[in-house]
Amino acid sequence: MVIVERSFEAASNYCKSEYFQKKGTYQKLEEEFYKLDENSNKIRKRIEGDTLTVGPFEY
């Protein structure tokens, strides 16, 4: 089955709903992929290999 998403937001929502169905809560998702910086802003965590890098990323 091939799913074609038209936007980043649609793809993101699809991934969140898949995670929710399999794991149960969005809270776990937030803890896993986000952390707060010194100004209490959420920033994404990125895992590359064995290292974890944190910050605003440019694409």
GROMACS .gro file of C-alpha atoms in nm:
model
   59
    1MET     CA    1   0.000   0.000   0.000
    2VAL     CA    2   0.140   0.338  -0.101
    3ILE     CA    3   0.026   0.652   0.076
    4VAL     CA    4   0.098   0.987  -0.087
    5GLU     CA    5   0.078   1.288   0.145
    6ARG     CA    6   0.035   1.633  -0.004
    7SER     CA    7   0.199   1.837   0.270
    8PHE     CA    8   0.442   1.816   0.559
    9GLU     CA    9   0.156   1.886   0.801
   10ALA     CA   10  -0.053   1.602   0.660
   11ALA     CA   11   0.243   1.365   0.682
   12SER     CA   12   0.316   1.476   1.038
   13ASN     CA   13  -0.047   1.424   1.142
   14TYR     CA   14  -0.044   1.080   0.981
   15CYS     CA   15   0.269   0.981   1.176
   16LYS     CA   16   0.120   1.109   1.502
   17SER     CA   17  -0.201   0.915   1.449
   18GLU     CA   18  -0.006   0.597   1.370
   19TYR     CA   19   0.199   0.644   1.688
   20PHE     CA   20  -0.114   0.712   1.891
   21GLN     CA   21  -0.282   0.395   1.764
   22LYS     CA   22   0.022   0.179   1.841
   23LYS     CA   23   0.151   0.333   2.166
   24GLY     CA   24  -0.149   0.502   2.324
   25THR     CA   25  -0.058   0.863   2.413
   26TYR     CA   26   0.075   1.181   2.259
   27GLN     CA   27   0.251   1.268   2.587
   28LYS     CA   28   0.505   0.990   2.527
   29LEU     CA   29   0.559   1.121   2.173
   30GLU     CA   30   0.632   1.470   2.304
   31GLU     CA   31   0.872   1.343   2.569
   32GLU     CA   32   1.054   1.136   2.311
   33PHE     CA   33   1.104   1.402   2.044
   34TYR     CA   34   1.092   1.740   2.219
   35LYS     CA   35   1.258   1.910   2.514
   36LEU     CA   36   1.235   2.260   2.661
   37ASP     CA   37   1.516   2.509   2.616
   38GLU     CA   38   1.612   2.773   2.874
   39ASN     CA   39   1.323   2.999   2.760
   40SER     CA   40   1.066   2.717   2.794
   41ASN     CA   41   1.031   2.684   2.417
   42LYS     CA   42   0.990   2.337   2.272
   43ILE     CA   43   1.277   2.227   2.052
   44ARG     CA   44   1.307   1.905   1.857
   45LYS     CA   45   1.557   1.640   1.948
   46ARG     CA   46   1.728   1.456   1.665
   47ILE     CA   47   1.888   1.117   1.704
   48GLU     CA   48   2.170   1.036   1.466
   49GLY     CA   49   2.337   0.702   1.517
   50ASP     CA   50   2.441   0.676   1.881
   51THR     CA   51   2.436   1.051   1.948
   52LEU     CA   52   2.151   1.286   2.033
   53THR     CA   53   2.166   1.641   1.899
   54VAL     CA   54   1.927   1.915   2.003
   55GLY     CA   55   1.841   2.246   1.847
   56PRO     CA   56   1.663   2.434   1.576
   57PHE     CA   57   1.754   2.261   1.252
   58GLU     CA   58   1.775   2.416   0.908
   59TYR     CA   59   1.647   2.211   0.616
   0.00000   0.00000   0.00000
